[in-house]
């Protein structure tokens, strides 16, 4: 019988990874994610894989976010040579994400080694290099939604739209052994049905084993209209206070949603700021990919704004200004009021948003809008939890800006949406909760039992089950 090992995103949100091994010797890794957040978790990114990468037939990737894809270059560097199966849009976004990640790994190692050299410590190597990443990217094998393919002997895989970000997929694996077929479904990251750009997650009805994410397993998101109204009020208050608005954002998914929402307010004449800066080279390039895949998005409001994708976006939010170069980014810091600044990283662990914090976070007239999940151990989580001071860029900065959290803009399904999606499985497969902090999993486990009379299990790291 086939066996499934729970390797990552177990009782935590990041590091998604699951190993499927069949009776005939097939071996498939579902996701190969990077751990993010706590320093100890991130150190685990360099630990040996709990399997031999050379024995894998394939990797099946749910989507491009680093917590699902970020260790692929390491996997290839250690001998994996099989295909990396993903959707067509994910294949393009993956190049963007991983080359940027490789650049960060190399720069981090360079800075670390300068410090180590001064105190006589041995040098360190980057987690992976750009060259290793480029070799890994040659292994990509894109597929369309709902188009079955064989990932290993006896294992047929189908991607279905997860509605999370462009290209995100629910992964369905049909495993045939001894004349019988069993179905394993991995939800991937399920989208919030109220997200403006994405289609609702595909509804499935049959599985034998189901792995379901639980990022927001403890609560529902606010209604999107209420959240948009709250954002409008924040922007009005920021305009009255005479400061800037900072929006840390993930380059893929969240940034595009924020641009849409700000455009909606602009179209209604309710955006008082003079300029919206998109200060993220990765997000700027991601926007280009989104434009090429507009046919996969749900955009009725933009349909009548011109025939070309570029013109539709420019007409939707004309005050959007992209700042790809470092010089353009630094120039933003001369602006003291009337600007909305969207920059990475989404959890405030690095990137250009940290530099904008240095110039704005200590100013009480400024506003900080947190519109995405902040993992434990991140700078963003510390601010959300009420830190009065934070350390960034080797300085201690006071947090005096007004901090707002807007859960309604989440790209993840909330508790009720997770329950509704799961209820589509009429045969009640064996259910395992993954990709969530332990308290969120417990809350979802209880809700599943109370509302659907369905007992879900919370696996332990490294646990192996027989399908």
mmCIF file of N, CA and C in Angstrom, residues 9 13-17 31-37 42 45 61-74 90 93-105 108 127-128 133 136-137 164-165 189 250-252 282 345-347 349 435:
data_model
loop_
_atom_site.group_PDB
_atom_site.id
_atom_site.type_symbol
_atom_site.label_atom_id
_atom_site.label_comp_id
_atom_site.label_asym_id
_atom_site.label_seq_id
_atom_site.Cartn_x
_atom_site.Cartn_y
_atom_site.Cartn_z
ATOM 1 N N UNK A 9 4.973 22.014 7.104
ATOM 2 C CA UNK A 9 3.709 22.717 7.361
ATOM 3 C C UNK A 9 2.805 21.856 8.235
ATOM 4 N N UNK A 13 2.580 27.029 9.714
ATOM 5 C CA UNK A 13 2.052 27.469 8.426
ATOM 6 C C UNK A 13 3.037 27.248 7.288
ATOM 7 N N UNK A 14 4.312 27.369 7.530
ATOM 8 C CA UNK A 14 5.267 27.371 6.418
ATOM 9 C C UNK A 14 5.965 26.020 6.256
ATOM 10 N N UNK A 15 6.695 25.880 5.142
ATOM 11 C CA UNK A 15 7.483 24.674 4.894
ATOM 12 C C UNK A 15 6.703 23.509 4.347
ATOM 13 N N UNK A 16 5.661 23.760 3.564
ATOM 14 C CA UNK A 16 4.793 22.715 3.037
ATOM 15 C C UNK A 16 5.583 21.617 2.322
ATOM 16 N N UNK A 17 5.360 20.357 2.722
ATOM 17 C CA UNK A 17 6.071 19.242 2.085
ATOM 18 C C UNK A 17 5.471 17.910 2.538
ATOM 19 N N UNK A 31 4.928 19.535 -2.958
ATOM 20 C CA UNK A 31 5.472 20.789 -2.414
ATOM 21 C C UNK A 31 6.863 20.579 -1.805
ATOM 22 N N UNK A 32 7.638 21.646 -1.849
ATOM 23 C CA UNK A 32 8.996 21.623 -1.283
ATOM 24 C C UNK A 32 9.253 23.021 -0.723
ATOM 25 N N UNK A 33 8.528 23.343 0.360
ATOM 26 C CA UNK A 33 8.463 24.717 0.834
ATOM 27 C C UNK A 33 9.550 25.104 1.812
ATOM 28 N N UNK A 34 9.783 26.386 1.869
ATOM 29 C CA UNK A 34 10.751 26.973 2.779
ATOM 30 C C UNK A 34 10.058 27.332 4.089
ATOM 31 N N UNK A 35 10.748 27.082 5.198
ATOM 32 C CA UNK A 35 10.244 27.518 6.502
ATOM 33 C C UNK A 35 10.530 29.006 6.666
ATOM 34 N N UNK A 36 9.558 29.728 7.196
ATOM 35 C CA UNK A 36 9.697 31.165 7.378
ATOM 36 C C UNK A 36 9.201 31.556 8.756
ATOM 37 N N UNK A 37 9.765 32.653 9.285
ATOM 38 C CA UNK A 37 9.307 33.143 10.582
ATOM 39 C C UNK A 37 10.384 33.088 11.623
ATOM 40 N N UNK A 42 13.822 28.836 10.359
ATOM 41 C CA UNK A 42 14.563 29.146 9.141
ATOM 42 C C UNK A 42 15.879 28.381 9.081
ATOM 43 N N UNK A 45 15.877 25.143 7.169
ATOM 44 C CA UNK A 45 15.910 25.105 5.703
ATOM 45 C C UNK A 45 17.195 24.477 5.176
ATOM 46 N N UNK A 61 3.768 20.523 -7.490
ATOM 47 C CA UNK A 61 3.776 21.806 -6.785
ATOM 48 C C UNK A 61 2.394 22.440 -6.818
ATOM 49 N N UNK A 62 1.881 22.835 -5.638
ATOM 50 C CA UNK A 62 0.544 23.427 -5.577
ATOM 51 C C UNK A 62 0.533 24.872 -6.059
ATOM 52 N N UNK A 63 1.547 25.669 -5.714
ATOM 53 C CA UNK A 63 1.632 27.044 -6.215
ATOM 54 C C UNK A 63 3.007 27.622 -5.927
ATOM 55 N N UNK A 64 3.203 28.887 -6.297
ATOM 56 C CA UNK A 64 4.551 29.444 -6.363
ATOM 57 C C UNK A 64 5.051 30.086 -5.080
ATOM 58 N N UNK A 65 4.204 30.329 -4.089
ATOM 59 C CA UNK A 65 4.678 30.969 -2.864
ATOM 60 C C UNK A 65 5.833 30.182 -2.249
ATOM 61 N N UNK A 66 6.795 30.911 -1.659
ATOM 62 C CA UNK A 66 8.024 30.276 -1.183
ATOM 63 C C UNK A 66 7.777 29.245 -0.089
ATOM 64 N N UNK A 67 6.727 29.414 0.709
ATOM 65 C CA UNK A 67 6.488 28.417 1.752
ATOM 66 C C UNK A 67 6.001 27.100 1.156
ATOM 67 N N UNK A 68 5.806 27.063 -0.157
ATOM 68 C CA UNK A 68 5.465 25.827 -0.865
ATOM 69 C C UNK A 68 6.529 25.422 -1.886
ATOM 70 N N UNK A 69 7.362 26.365 -2.314
ATOM 71 C CA UNK A 69 8.313 26.080 -3.406
ATOM 72 C C UNK A 69 9.765 26.411 -3.075
ATOM 73 N N UNK A 70 10.025 27.079 -1.960
ATOM 74 C CA UNK A 70 11.305 27.757 -1.753
ATOM 75 C C UNK A 70 12.530 26.887 -1.610
ATOM 76 N N UNK A 71 12.384 25.568 -1.382
ATOM 77 C CA UNK A 71 13.559 24.699 -1.267
ATOM 78 C C UNK A 71 13.810 23.867 -2.521
ATOM 79 N N UNK A 72 13.071 24.144 -3.583
ATOM 80 C CA UNK A 72 13.293 23.395 -4.823
ATOM 81 C C UNK A 72 14.718 23.505 -5.356
ATOM 82 N N UNK A 73 15.340 24.693 -5.340
ATOM 83 C CA UNK A 73 16.734 24.753 -5.822
ATOM 84 C C UNK A 73 17.683 23.881 -5.004
ATOM 85 N N UNK A 74 17.473 23.806 -3.697
ATOM 86 C CA UNK A 74 18.290 22.922 -2.854
ATOM 87 C C UNK A 74 18.063 21.471 -3.225
ATOM 88 N N UNK A 90 1.893 29.061 -12.600
ATOM 89 C CA UNK A 90 2.873 28.805 -11.542
ATOM 90 C C UNK A 90 4.271 28.680 -12.128
ATOM 91 N N UNK A 93 5.496 32.236 -12.516
ATOM 92 C CA UNK A 93 5.706 32.904 -11.234
ATOM 93 C C UNK A 93 6.856 32.273 -10.461
ATOM 94 N N UNK A 94 7.067 30.979 -10.642
ATOM 95 C CA UNK A 94 8.123 30.265 -9.943
ATOM 96 C C UNK A 94 9.495 30.833 -10.293
ATOM 97 N N UNK A 95 9.702 31.144 -11.560
ATOM 98 C CA UNK A 95 10.980 31.734 -11.975
ATOM 99 C C UNK A 95 11.211 33.055 -11.252
ATOM 100 N N UNK A 96 10.189 33.866 -11.183
ATOM 101 C CA UNK A 96 10.281 35.154 -10.516
ATOM 102 C C UNK A 96 10.605 34.982 -9.037
ATOM 103 N N UNK A 97 9.869 34.119 -8.366
ATOM 104 C CA UNK A 97 10.030 33.931 -6.924
ATOM 105 C C UNK A 97 11.389 33.353 -6.569
ATOM 106 N N UNK A 98 11.794 32.306 -7.262
ATOM 107 C CA UNK A 98 12.990 31.583 -6.850
ATOM 108 C C UNK A 98 14.276 32.315 -7.214
ATOM 109 N N UNK A 99 14.301 33.013 -8.344
ATOM 110 C CA UNK A 99 15.501 33.793 -8.670
ATOM 111 C C UNK A 99 15.680 34.935 -7.674
ATOM 112 N N UNK A 100 14.583 35.538 -7.254
ATOM 113 C CA UNK A 100 14.670 36.571 -6.224
ATOM 114 C C UNK A 100 15.154 35.967 -4.910
ATOM 115 N N UNK A 101 14.621 34.806 -4.553
ATOM 116 C CA UNK A 101 15.051 34.145 -3.329
ATOM 117 C C UNK A 101 16.531 33.796 -3.374
ATOM 118 N N UNK A 102 17.006 33.315 -4.524
ATOM 119 C CA UNK A 102 18.429 32.983 -4.658
ATOM 120 C C UNK A 102 19.294 34.218 -4.465
ATOM 121 N N UNK A 103 18.848 35.339 -5.006
ATOM 122 C CA UNK A 103 19.588 36.585 -4.836
ATOM 123 C C UNK A 103 19.678 36.962 -3.357
ATOM 124 N N UNK A 104 18.590 36.775 -2.626
ATOM 125 C CA UNK A 104 18.590 37.060 -1.187
ATOM 126 C C UNK A 104 19.530 36.110 -0.457
ATOM 127 N N UNK A 105 19.502 34.821 -0.822
ATOM 128 C CA UNK A 105 20.387 33.853 -0.166
ATOM 129 C C UNK A 105 21.851 34.231 -0.363
ATOM 130 N N UNK A 108 22.637 37.491 1.654
ATOM 131 C CA UNK A 108 22.685 37.212 3.092
ATOM 132 C C UNK A 108 23.986 36.515 3.472
ATOM 133 N N UNK A 127 22.103 29.256 1.058
ATOM 134 C CA UNK A 127 21.218 28.095 1.022
ATOM 135 C C UNK A 127 21.187 27.513 -0.380
ATOM 136 N N UNK A 128 21.142 28.381 -1.380
ATOM 137 C CA UNK A 128 21.322 27.992 -2.776
ATOM 138 C C UNK A 128 21.679 29.232 -3.570
ATOM 139 N N UNK A 133 19.543 27.625 -8.987
ATOM 140 C CA UNK A 133 18.128 27.901 -9.234
ATOM 141 C C UNK A 133 17.814 27.824 -10.719
ATOM 142 N N UNK A 136 17.504 24.296 -11.707
ATOM 143 C CA UNK A 136 16.251 23.721 -11.234
ATOM 144 C C UNK A 136 15.081 24.140 -12.111
ATOM 145 N N UNK A 137 15.073 25.389 -12.558
ATOM 146 C CA UNK A 137 13.963 25.898 -13.355
ATOM 147 C C UNK A 137 13.822 25.165 -14.689
ATOM 148 N N UNK A 164 -6.475 30.798 -4.833
ATOM 149 C CA UNK A 164 -5.641 31.477 -3.834
ATOM 150 C C UNK A 164 -4.820 32.595 -4.462
ATOM 151 N N UNK A 165 -3.961 32.248 -5.389
ATOM 152 C CA UNK A 165 -3.241 33.206 -6.220
ATOM 153 C C UNK A 165 -3.277 32.681 -7.651
ATOM 154 N N UNK A 189 -3.337 25.836 -0.771
ATOM 155 C CA UNK A 189 -3.888 26.999 -0.075
ATOM 156 C C UNK A 189 -5.210 27.364 -0.742
ATOM 157 N N UNK A 250 2.673 40.813 0.132
ATOM 158 C CA UNK A 250 3.273 39.756 -0.671
ATOM 159 C C UNK A 250 3.191 40.158 -2.141
ATOM 160 N N UNK A 251 4.274 39.938 -2.862
ATOM 161 C CA UNK A 251 4.374 40.409 -4.245
ATOM 162 C C UNK A 251 3.393 39.719 -5.169
ATOM 163 N N UNK A 252 3.038 38.495 -4.824
ATOM 164 C CA UNK A 252 2.159 37.708 -5.687
ATOM 165 C C UNK A 252 0.869 37.419 -4.937
ATOM 166 N N UNK A 282 9.697 42.770 -7.655
ATOM 167 C CA UNK A 282 9.064 41.483 -7.913
ATOM 168 C C UNK A 282 7.575 41.652 -8.205
ATOM 169 N N UNK A 345 8.690 42.973 2.283
ATOM 170 C CA UNK A 345 7.995 41.698 2.219
ATOM 171 C C UNK A 345 6.676 41.728 2.989
ATOM 172 N N UNK A 346 5.832 40.731 2.674
ATOM 173 C CA UNK A 346 4.499 40.714 3.246
ATOM 174 C C UNK A 346 4.468 40.549 4.747
ATOM 175 N N UNK A 347 5.464 39.858 5.317
ATOM 176 C CA UNK A 347 5.530 39.689 6.768
ATOM 177 C C UNK A 347 6.573 40.606 7.397
ATOM 178 N N UNK A 349 9.702 40.905 7.003
ATOM 179 C CA UNK A 349 10.958 40.281 7.417
ATOM 180 C C UNK A 349 12.157 40.779 6.618
ATOM 181 N N UNK A 435 -0.861 22.847 7.416
ATOM 182 C CA UNK A 435 -0.669 24.253 7.062
ATOM 183 C C UNK A 435 -1.464 25.183 7.981
#
